XYZ file of C-alpha atoms in Angstrom:
732
model
C -0.048 -0.008 0.006
C 1.435 3.442 -1.035
C 1.379 5.904 1.804
C 1.579 9.705 1.121
C 2.102 12.649 3.374
C 0.216 15.823 2.636
C 1.499 18.838 4.635
C 0.356 21.406 2.121
C -2.145 23.046 4.452
C 0.709 23.969 6.746
C 2.519 25.879 3.924
C 1.982 29.690 3.789
C 2.335 31.950 0.864
C 4.893 34.773 1.092
C 4.527 37.567 -1.666
C 3.258 34.956 -4.137
C 6.828 33.810 -4.877
C 8.012 32.134 -1.640
C 6.472 29.200 0.319
C 6.894 29.203 4.071
C 6.701 26.304 6.569
C 7.162 26.145 10.313
C 8.442 22.901 11.803
C 8.801 21.946 15.417
C 12.250 20.152 15.900
C 13.038 17.842 18.758
C 16.580 17.665 20.183
C 17.710 21.210 19.500
C 19.845 22.346 22.487
C 22.567 24.728 21.407
C 23.920 26.789 18.620
C 25.855 24.011 16.954
C 22.504 22.032 16.591
C 21.055 25.090 14.996
C 23.931 25.578 12.669
C 23.906 21.986 11.571
C 20.160 22.077 10.871
C 20.367 25.390 9.018
C 23.356 24.280 6.870
C 21.718 20.887 6.109
C 18.454 22.559 4.751
C 20.135 25.515 3.016
C 22.116 22.992 0.969
C 18.907 21.907 -0.728
C 18.445 23.672 -4.036
C 15.707 26.343 -4.085
C 15.626 26.713 -0.300
C 15.918 30.455 0.328
C 15.797 30.413 4.190
C 16.360 27.929 7.058
C 16.163 29.563 10.463
C 15.926 27.902 13.878
C 14.402 29.602 16.893
C 16.207 28.184 19.806
C 13.690 29.482 22.321
C 10.733 27.408 21.032
C 12.712 24.945 18.856
C 10.929 26.056 15.807
C 12.328 25.813 12.339
C 11.246 28.338 9.677
C 11.784 27.100 5.996
C 11.211 29.120 2.889
C 11.703 28.072 -0.721
C 10.820 29.126 -4.273
C 7.180 28.240 -5.055
C 8.120 27.231 -8.594
C 10.328 24.303 -7.365
C 9.349 20.681 -6.953
C 10.173 20.667 -3.185
C 7.498 19.260 -0.730
C 7.264 19.741 2.967
C 7.889 16.082 3.578
C 11.393 16.400 2.095
C 12.448 18.775 4.884
C 11.208 16.384 7.506
C 13.159 13.552 5.853
C 16.290 15.693 5.633
C 16.055 16.537 9.307
C 15.706 12.843 10.153
C 18.916 12.230 8.185
C 20.644 14.890 10.370
C 19.359 13.197 13.476
C 16.328 15.257 14.411
C 12.640 14.454 14.612
C 10.375 17.094 13.231
C 6.704 17.672 12.525
C 4.599 20.692 11.377
C 4.571 23.385 13.973
C 1.177 23.848 15.741
C 1.140 26.154 18.735
C -1.150 23.941 20.787
C 0.748 20.800 20.007
C 4.089 22.438 20.543
C 2.969 23.604 24.037
C 1.820 20.102 24.856
C 5.089 18.675 23.660
C 7.101 21.207 25.704
C 4.998 20.468 28.739
C 5.652 16.711 28.425
C 9.320 17.357 27.795
C 9.492 19.450 31.055
C 7.769 16.661 32.961
C 10.188 14.022 31.492
C 13.138 16.155 32.504
C 11.738 16.515 36.000
C 11.332 12.726 36.277
C 14.790 12.068 35.081
C 16.098 14.681 37.554
C 14.140 13.024 40.371
C 15.661 9.595 39.537
C 19.126 11.117 39.381
C 18.821 12.893 42.695
C 17.433 9.637 44.320
C 20.524 7.735 42.939
C 22.924 10.450 44.031
C 21.583 10.399 47.586
C 21.734 6.633 47.935
C 25.111 6.167 46.228
C 26.588 8.966 48.351
C 25.221 7.183 51.402
C 26.853 3.946 50.379
C 30.141 5.817 49.564
C 30.505 7.263 53.009
C 31.658 4.020 54.653
C 34.276 3.591 51.895
C 35.558 7.136 52.340
C 35.852 7.035 55.993
C 35.949 3.191 56.518
C 39.290 3.082 58.283
C 39.299 -0.576 59.206
C 36.787 -1.456 56.473
C 37.720 -4.897 55.056
C 38.190 -5.306 51.240
C 35.184 -7.650 51.115
C 32.950 -4.965 52.685
C 34.351 -2.177 50.459
C 33.593 -4.421 47.360
C 30.081 -4.990 48.784
C 29.408 -1.238 49.049
C 30.825 -0.733 45.539
C 28.517 -3.426 44.124
C 25.489 -1.947 45.893
C 26.430 1.466 44.461
C 26.607 -0.128 41.015
C 23.222 -1.749 41.493
C 21.684 1.634 42.176
C 23.766 3.806 39.823
C 23.716 1.806 36.583
C 20.011 1.455 36.097
C 19.273 4.980 37.460
C 21.845 6.420 35.052
C 20.420 4.429 32.197
C 17.032 6.150 32.787
C 18.067 9.591 34.044
C 20.704 9.922 31.211
C 18.146 9.448 28.406
C 17.977 13.157 27.355
C 21.717 13.076 26.645
C 21.941 9.488 25.415
C 19.079 9.735 22.942
C 20.335 13.026 21.526
C 23.918 11.681 21.165
C 22.613 8.454 19.530
C 20.592 10.433 16.934
C 23.625 12.601 16.190
C 26.047 9.681 15.786
C 23.430 7.794 13.710
C 23.429 10.794 11.390
C 27.244 10.751 11.310
C 27.609 13.917 13.207
C 28.178 15.243 16.742
C 26.437 17.578 18.978
C 27.008 18.961 22.490
C 25.457 15.689 24.035
C 28.038 13.449 22.453
C 30.939 14.504 24.704
C 28.521 14.468 27.755
C 27.521 11.005 26.953
C 31.186 9.930 26.414
C 32.010 11.451 29.838
C 29.101 9.735 31.693
C 29.796 6.329 29.973
C 33.546 6.537 30.687
C 32.927 7.405 34.353
C 30.494 4.514 34.837
C 32.610 2.125 32.867
C 35.736 2.912 34.742
C 33.865 2.527 38.034
C 32.559 -0.865 37.060
C 35.984 -2.087 35.941
C 37.571 -0.799 39.232
C 34.855 -2.676 41.178
C 35.486 -5.904 39.334
C 39.133 -5.510 39.973
C 38.607 -4.885 43.623
C 40.025 -1.445 43.492
C 40.015 0.941 46.449
C 37.987 3.649 44.696
C 35.052 3.703 42.301
C 33.330 6.710 40.808
C 29.635 5.906 40.837
C 28.851 8.715 43.117
C 30.526 11.205 40.815
C 28.810 9.791 37.730
C 25.265 9.999 39.067
C 25.880 13.387 40.754
C 27.217 14.566 37.244
C 23.923 13.457 35.660
C 21.978 15.100 38.349
C 23.736 18.494 38.026
C 23.505 18.339 34.139
C 19.825 17.629 34.358
C 19.260 20.341 36.861
C 20.817 22.892 34.459
C 18.890 21.512 31.515
C 15.532 21.569 33.457
C 16.161 25.150 34.623
C 17.118 26.153 31.126
C 13.756 24.563 29.811
C 11.747 26.496 32.404
C 13.518 29.790 31.557
C 12.817 29.231 27.821
C 9.132 28.791 28.695
C 9.240 32.077 30.569
C 10.753 33.906 27.604
C 8.107 32.487 25.374
C 5.342 33.878 27.560
C 4.867 36.978 25.363
C 4.318 35.115 22.244
C 2.092 32.573 24.035
C 0.026 35.363 25.532
C -0.329 36.808 22.072
C -1.328 33.499 20.584
C -3.950 33.277 23.330
C -5.760 36.298 21.996
C -6.545 34.437 18.840
C -10.017 32.979 18.607
C -10.150 29.600 16.823
C -13.749 30.026 15.874
C -16.328 32.714 15.041
C -20.079 32.985 15.177
C -21.065 33.694 11.476
C -24.347 34.753 10.075
C -25.387 32.023 7.464
C -28.797 33.704 6.938
C -30.628 36.754 7.875
C -31.426 35.401 11.308
C -29.468 32.191 11.469
C -25.971 31.933 12.920
C -23.433 29.160 13.014
C -20.148 28.634 14.879
C -17.492 27.989 12.212
C -13.706 27.630 12.201
C -11.980 30.982 11.584
C -10.630 29.490 8.265
C -14.165 29.399 7.040
C -14.684 33.200 7.532
C -14.236 35.487 4.517
C -14.069 39.192 3.986
C -17.558 40.628 3.692
C -19.130 38.020 6.071
C -20.965 39.222 9.154
C -20.068 37.772 12.541
C -21.689 38.086 15.955
C -19.542 39.147 18.856
C -21.094 38.422 22.269
C -20.162 39.937 25.627
C -17.005 38.390 27.016
C -15.856 37.071 23.650
C -12.664 37.900 21.822
C -13.012 39.044 18.303
C -11.612 36.574 15.773
C -11.520 38.984 12.791
C -10.620 42.558 11.714
C -13.769 44.469 10.715
C -16.249 47.253 11.285
C -19.225 47.349 13.687
C -22.471 47.538 11.670
C -24.926 47.109 14.484
C -25.071 47.161 18.343
C -23.409 49.087 21.177
C -20.787 47.906 23.634
C -17.441 48.633 25.314
C -14.378 46.994 23.958
C -10.723 46.476 25.161
C -8.311 46.677 22.260
C -5.287 47.928 24.109
C -3.024 45.656 22.055
C -3.512 47.988 18.983
C -4.326 51.383 20.470
C -2.253 51.172 23.616
C -5.393 52.438 25.489
C -6.021 50.357 28.620
C -9.436 51.848 29.327
C -12.536 50.387 27.733
C -13.768 52.358 24.701
C -17.231 52.579 23.383
C -18.005 50.530 20.271
C -20.963 51.367 17.934
C -21.769 51.537 14.272
C -18.712 52.428 12.352
C -16.184 51.473 15.012
C -13.190 49.475 13.823
C -12.319 46.289 15.775
C -9.343 44.014 15.419
C -8.752 40.294 16.071
C -7.908 39.934 19.748
C -10.347 42.686 20.821
C -12.342 41.776 23.946
C -15.986 42.661 23.911
C -17.053 43.723 27.384
C -20.787 44.397 27.535
C -23.189 44.565 24.586
C -23.628 42.386 21.500
C -22.044 43.512 18.326
C -22.474 42.614 14.574
C -19.196 42.993 12.762
C -18.645 43.054 9.029
C -15.368 41.253 8.279
C -12.543 43.049 6.596
C -9.856 40.282 7.221
C -9.789 36.903 8.940
C -7.315 34.088 9.826
C -3.805 35.012 8.692
C -4.864 38.266 7.242
C -5.664 40.032 10.470
C -3.519 42.698 12.158
C -2.931 40.354 15.136
C -1.520 37.657 12.868
C 0.675 40.211 11.287
C 1.947 41.203 14.666
C 2.522 37.614 15.533
C 4.549 37.109 12.324
C 6.637 40.128 13.088
C 7.291 38.850 16.639
C 8.234 35.386 15.311
C 10.466 37.024 12.698
C 12.246 38.992 15.418
C 12.937 35.831 17.409
C 14.212 33.896 14.488
C 16.345 36.673 12.982
C 20.094 36.672 13.214
C 22.049 39.725 14.384
C 25.778 40.179 13.889
C 26.382 39.102 17.456
C 24.238 36.053 17.115
C 26.188 35.017 13.921
C 29.458 35.499 15.736
C 28.320 33.179 18.607
C 27.046 30.678 16.040
C 30.379 30.492 14.271
C 32.202 30.054 17.537
C 29.821 27.329 18.639
C 30.302 25.461 15.306
C 33.952 24.875 16.133
C 33.035 23.256 19.411
C 32.774 19.645 18.463
C 36.180 19.208 16.668
C 37.998 21.499 19.272
C 36.650 19.888 22.400
C 37.253 16.258 21.323
C 40.759 17.238 20.137
C 41.450 18.996 23.389
C 40.254 16.121 25.586
C 42.327 13.566 23.568
C 45.352 15.640 23.731
C 44.870 16.123 27.477
C 44.803 12.401 28.116
C 47.830 11.792 25.924
C 49.670 14.683 27.613
C 49.065 13.367 31.101
C 50.085 9.863 30.181
C 53.236 11.156 28.671
C 53.799 13.123 31.819
C 53.773 9.998 33.802
C 50.168 9.850 35.021
C 48.210 6.573 34.984
C 45.614 5.894 32.330
C 43.001 6.030 35.061
C 43.746 9.543 36.230
C 44.414 10.719 32.674
C 40.974 9.569 31.446
C 39.235 11.216 34.503
C 40.924 14.511 33.540
C 39.923 14.072 29.975
C 36.251 13.462 31.046
C 36.415 16.767 33.012
C 37.647 18.541 29.881
C 34.860 16.979 27.705
C 32.192 18.318 30.064
C 33.551 21.677 31.102
C 34.073 22.895 27.487
C 30.387 22.684 26.564
C 29.407 25.845 24.519
C 25.949 26.188 26.007
C 26.781 29.575 27.579
C 28.226 30.929 24.238
C 25.307 29.593 22.278
C 22.722 31.203 24.648
C 24.547 34.376 25.302
C 23.004 36.486 22.561
C 19.696 34.583 21.579
C 18.617 34.735 25.193
C 19.051 38.500 25.335
C 17.416 38.947 21.932
C 14.337 36.965 23.072
C 13.960 38.776 26.404
C 14.499 42.189 24.814
C 11.969 41.450 22.027
C 9.350 40.485 24.553
C 10.014 43.577 26.712
C 9.876 45.814 23.601
C 6.639 44.253 22.525
C 5.121 44.992 25.973
C 6.306 48.556 25.465
C 4.529 48.666 22.022
C 7.544 47.969 19.732
C 7.742 45.148 17.148
C 11.007 44.114 15.557
C 10.989 43.624 11.804
C 14.723 43.017 11.416
C 17.171 40.690 13.158
C 19.741 43.414 13.699
C 17.320 46.222 14.568
C 18.356 46.099 18.254
C 21.992 46.530 17.447
C 21.378 49.400 15.065
C 18.824 51.169 17.227
C 21.311 51.059 20.198
C 23.839 53.264 18.374
C 21.316 55.903 17.261
C 22.387 59.580 17.889
C 19.945 61.370 15.549
C 16.157 60.778 14.986
C 14.407 62.304 11.940
C 10.599 62.362 12.286
C 7.968 62.818 9.600
C 5.084 64.765 10.836
C 1.769 63.676 9.409
C 0.633 60.363 10.772
C 3.948 59.941 12.812
C 4.112 62.848 15.248
C 0.380 63.365 14.660
C -2.437 60.868 15.104
C -3.493 59.267 11.798
C -7.059 60.423 12.212
C -8.250 64.000 11.639
C -10.076 65.807 14.410
C -12.562 68.678 14.526
C -10.754 71.294 16.589
C -13.614 73.909 16.741
C -16.344 71.348 17.610
C -17.384 73.341 20.765
C -18.414 76.298 18.587
C -20.647 74.310 16.198
C -24.402 74.434 16.824
C -25.572 71.031 17.900
C -28.371 70.688 15.327
C -26.007 71.692 12.422
C -23.272 69.326 13.765
C -25.766 66.428 13.865
C -27.019 67.014 10.254
C -23.482 67.657 8.928
C -22.344 64.361 10.457
C -25.183 62.412 8.943
C -24.507 63.922 5.586
C -20.773 63.177 5.919
C -21.480 59.494 6.125
C -22.258 59.524 2.432
C -18.714 60.772 1.664
C -15.434 58.846 1.502
C -13.298 61.978 1.991
C -11.128 61.812 5.097
C -12.165 65.322 6.174
C -15.828 64.338 5.868
C -15.093 61.221 7.866
C -13.617 63.326 10.619
C -16.885 65.346 10.850
C -18.995 62.169 11.001
C -16.811 60.770 13.622
C -16.851 63.885 15.736
C -20.663 64.057 15.452
C -21.048 60.374 16.382
C -23.310 60.105 13.299
C -24.829 56.673 12.854
C -27.707 57.044 10.351
C -26.891 58.559 6.904
C -29.391 60.944 5.264
C -31.307 59.669 2.230
C -30.902 60.520 -1.431
C -27.523 62.016 -1.158
C -25.810 63.157 -4.386
C -22.066 63.510 -4.590
C -20.427 66.047 -6.834
C -16.797 64.979 -7.419
C -14.277 67.352 -6.186
C -16.812 69.667 -4.454
C -18.947 67.762 -1.879
C -22.308 66.089 -1.198
C -25.769 67.522 -1.108
C -29.312 66.368 -0.380
C -32.705 67.748 0.437
C -33.951 67.098 3.960
C -36.933 68.697 5.814
C -37.643 70.784 2.796
C -34.060 72.385 2.930
C -31.078 71.751 0.891
C -28.139 70.506 2.799
C -24.520 70.727 1.476
C -21.151 69.567 2.877
C -17.896 70.219 1.004
C -15.584 72.924 -0.066
C -16.406 76.426 1.205
C -17.055 77.551 -2.369
C -19.575 74.642 -2.889
C -21.393 75.774 0.345
C -21.047 79.527 -0.108
C -18.942 79.899 3.042
C -15.803 81.407 1.644
C -15.818 84.399 4.151
C -16.240 82.143 7.102
C -13.517 79.856 5.935
C -11.119 82.555 5.171
C -11.624 83.996 8.730
C -10.779 80.638 10.282
C -7.646 80.154 8.008
C -6.484 83.623 8.953
C -6.652 82.742 12.641
C -5.169 79.198 12.242
C -3.584 78.708 8.693
C -2.522 75.191 9.373
C -6.007 73.612 9.625
C -8.087 72.125 6.814
C -11.628 73.304 6.451
C -14.924 71.755 5.370
C -18.172 73.845 5.165
C -21.797 72.874 5.787
C -24.799 74.853 4.632
C -28.542 74.583 5.478
C -30.639 77.199 3.757
C -28.996 80.442 4.931
C -27.027 78.821 7.710
C -23.273 78.478 7.063
C -20.949 76.557 9.302
C -17.250 75.853 8.811
C -15.388 72.862 10.450
C -11.707 73.324 11.239
C -10.097 69.913 10.874
C -6.528 69.025 11.940
C -4.432 66.021 12.836
C -3.536 66.414 16.569
C -0.108 65.693 17.885
C 0.268 62.432 19.680
C -0.661 63.002 23.310
C 2.797 62.309 24.644
C 4.766 63.619 21.675
C 6.321 66.625 23.502
C 7.296 64.467 26.597
C 8.886 61.783 24.387
C 10.895 64.286 22.268
C 12.156 65.915 25.464
C 13.269 62.559 26.822
C 15.117 61.774 23.617
C 16.886 65.136 23.652
C 17.887 64.475 27.326
C 19.524 61.278 26.249
C 21.791 63.199 23.894
C 19.858 62.367 20.773
C 19.381 65.047 18.149
C 15.808 65.373 16.899
C 14.818 66.777 13.521
C 11.454 67.153 11.780
C 11.172 66.797 8.033
C 7.702 67.078 6.485
C 6.086 67.496 3.088
C 3.291 69.471 4.760
C 2.818 73.217 4.566
C 5.146 75.478 6.507
C 2.656 76.856 9.088
C 1.506 73.325 10.113
C 5.158 72.112 10.456
C 6.224 75.243 12.320
C 3.356 74.841 14.746
C 4.359 71.190 15.440
C 8.015 72.015 15.771
C 7.245 74.860 18.265
C 4.889 72.706 20.207
C 7.431 69.869 20.540
C 10.554 72.014 21.151
C 12.260 70.862 17.946
C 14.620 73.537 16.500
C 15.733 71.641 13.397
C 12.719 71.410 11.009
C 11.962 71.752 7.337
C 8.564 71.935 5.492
C 7.584 71.068 1.997
C 10.304 68.404 1.738
C 9.964 65.908 -1.126
C 10.807 62.211 -0.699
C 14.127 62.647 -2.722
C 15.034 65.590 -0.396
C 14.511 63.492 2.628
C 16.916 60.909 1.281
C 19.468 63.582 0.480
C 19.259 65.014 3.990
C 19.592 61.674 5.654
C 22.620 60.883 3.476
C 24.144 64.245 4.361
C 23.736 63.378 8.135
C 25.395 60.010 7.616
C 28.402 61.625 5.935
C 28.640 63.802 9.080
C 29.129 60.552 11.058
C 25.560 60.507 12.431
C 23.775 57.321 13.064
C 20.163 58.083 11.869
C 16.858 56.674 12.776
C 14.010 57.670 10.489
C 10.524 57.538 11.901
C 7.741 57.869 9.274
C 4.667 56.347 7.726
C 3.166 55.961 4.273
C 4.674 54.873 0.933
C 6.219 58.270 0.323
C 8.487 57.756 3.413
C 9.515 54.194 2.273
C 12.687 55.477 0.414
C 13.951 57.544 3.397
C 13.116 54.682 5.839
C 15.389 52.464 3.682
C 18.104 55.129 3.566
C 18.400 55.495 7.263
C 20.621 53.437 9.491
C 17.529 52.179 11.251
C 13.815 52.928 10.669
C 10.574 52.834 12.515
C 6.913 53.150 11.490
C 3.553 53.412 13.464
C 1.114 50.600 13.180
C -1.130 52.921 11.156
C 1.396 53.029 8.280
C 1.067 51.098 5.107
C 0.400 47.439 5.431
C 2.942 45.752 7.589
C 3.924 43.072 5.137
C 4.927 45.803 2.714
C 6.718 47.933 5.302
C 10.350 48.639 4.948
C 10.757 49.737 8.551
C 13.037 47.765 10.968
C 10.692 48.440 13.901
C 6.960 49.103 14.086
C 5.229 50.745 17.046
C 1.669 50.260 18.369
C -0.824 52.568 19.875
C -1.536 56.312 19.840
C 1.513 57.397 21.827
C 5.014 58.180 20.683
C 6.599 56.658 23.739
C 7.527 53.359 21.946
C 10.187 55.282 19.983
C 11.848 56.078 23.293
C 11.317 52.441 24.359
C 13.003 51.253 21.229
C 16.150 53.340 22.012
C 16.244 52.573 25.752
C 15.693 48.743 25.365
C 18.104 48.471 22.471
C 20.876 50.223 24.419
C 20.193 48.000 27.501
C 20.087 44.883 25.365
C 23.407 45.591 23.702
C 25.064 46.225 27.017
C 23.689 42.875 28.276
C 24.756 41.025 25.041
C 28.317 42.342 25.471
C 28.256 41.261 29.155
C 27.053 37.753 28.148
C 29.698 37.368 25.541
C 32.268 38.387 28.161
C 30.886 35.915 30.614
C 30.815 33.002 28.173
C 34.225 33.758 26.772
C 35.657 34.383 30.211
C 34.224 31.047 31.480
C 36.000 29.097 28.777
C 39.275 31.027 29.199
C 39.339 30.248 33.010
C 37.656 26.865 33.144
C 39.374 25.061 30.281
C 42.984 25.488 31.537
C 41.874 24.496 35.042
C 40.302 21.279 33.687
C 43.373 20.460 31.628
C 45.618 21.054 34.626
C 43.624 18.371 36.457
C 42.172 20.643 39.072
C 38.499 20.015 38.114
C 36.824 16.664 38.644
C 33.963 15.673 36.305
C 31.496 16.744 39.006
C 33.090 20.211 39.329
C 33.077 20.421 35.480
C 29.294 19.679 35.421
C 28.702 22.288 38.061
C 30.757 24.855 36.132
C 29.072 24.140 32.784
C 25.538 24.258 34.140
C 26.389 27.413 36.129
C 27.680 29.174 33.144
C 24.640 28.596 31.155
C 22.346 29.668 33.954
C 24.419 32.733 34.639
C 24.018 34.054 31.047
C 20.293 33.217 31.072
C 19.844 35.106 34.313
C 21.846 37.975 33.087
C 19.843 38.107 29.943
C 16.694 38.725 32.052
C 18.103 42.103 32.898
C 17.308 43.258 29.409
C 13.637 43.487 30.451
C 14.334 46.573 32.534
C 15.512 50.082 31.726
C 16.485 52.480 34.492
C 13.620 53.527 36.612
C 11.928 56.913 35.686
C 13.658 57.004 32.292
C 10.838 55.687 30.113
C 7.648 57.544 29.520
C 5.655 54.295 29.110
C 6.429 53.046 32.601
């Protein structure tokens, strides 16, 4: 019977040209494992990307869609390399990780049990004094009876990984560990058979216990660093209540929901789609997108996003995007991309870890030979070689940078910043000049009616209802400010001028001042505030002019001031009119500004700054800013910019506030400092520990303690990247 494997539904399309697949890979413990997997898959023709995320042991593979490659081929190739893999599913991955944690805990428990009992049996031998050779042999055999089966069970995490690697004709970090444990137990058994005075069962099982303790704690810390991504995934609803008829609803998988469908959102439910409320009133929590922690009202016309929590009333939502097309899914992809990406420091640590296997085996062998030539016995020489095998494990070096990157990415996400480039942290840390665009960046993306208090309520209400018939952004601002819900009937739009209708026996108009006969009123407003945009409304002889403007982000001045206090030069380049740019610059305290700047001129200015030795961050939105975003050393865009999959920015910030720009700088600087510290700790550990082991001053047990301790030290130090100095950040 012919058996086929169809993993096509796990494959995602990227830009129509690239296919993407996420695989969960078992047995990945260090940078050398990652490097072997990535090299093994990148050697396959048409594979454009193979990237392992050590934190959740997920492999991202991309290849040209026109090729004949199938997902099953990657799983087969990984099996050849000694790794079991299967399509990545968040729920399954969490279950597998939970099972692995339990398994490690069981192994640790067995190892600790063996250690305690073997140590108890070893005490009479150590302090036996008049202990007869027969009694000593009896205690040694009892120790063997406890140690050998316990080691066989508790050592499974190392033995299985080493066996898979050797079967694939390669080595990993567990191979020397397995060799060390096996040699220690084997030597002890031989010594017992030969009635020797000393055996090393106690050291062997204690070695396993300490190695397992380090691996278990490492596993728990990885789970902690994955908490952000896990919390984000928890916001995704797997099903939606869809209207399949005028008054008939059905709960369907989110994959069955399409744009244009209508879904029902009940109180207490999380929205599964991006869309617009078409019926109902409620309060919602969508702090993920807006940054606003307070509940906000939702009614007809309100935009909602996947992950939004409905608090009170029932809403009907017309779907704009579902499943992988939602903003929440885009944010998740950006977060995953950040965790999988490689920075310069990560690549440096990876290359160093790749040298581990040949160097450590050669070092251990030369150590044994050297001690034998120096006159030591084979027994003592092999014990010293075992210590060298264990103490030189590159775990600390392999974890030094990825751990910081993962922790910093999570902290930045909580501060409203998403990474879109692997080396964005490194580049943002060195920024000394930030160039801001104005419209949509320093200002909120939505227009606001600034003279609403002076508009008669009846005129405001009618103008808002009339504005619902127009797609012009200024009209939309009027409708939003008036809280209009029911459009007026029989509205006629005159392109380029405005909209009109007859209501209550009177003609109503909304549009340009000339269209509404309100030139005088408009000119008066513009003379008082030349930076606003105006839209007029007329009803019979009544004339009303709405002054509309994008407001500055609420914390823009505070954030700019904090950046300047950090020694960062701030400039404002905008294509907007001079009065509007001057007003924004004055309000924010920015002395270096230019108005009416075209995209090419922005690029030229950024290049000029770079020639002066400046490290420039460009913060802007929209397609017109894309060239200057690309020209800068590092770039950043608000979530309201062009679609994230098309964005060229290295970082994206969420919410209405500008504080995430400050967060990006502060967290990047802190992360880079911690990365350097971790590299120093990892390199310093090897510089100190390896000579000590070669000199014979470290037993296998001490070597295990040192190896586990170095890994935990860099992981604990990496957690410091979550914090910036108190009082320094506006988002705290």
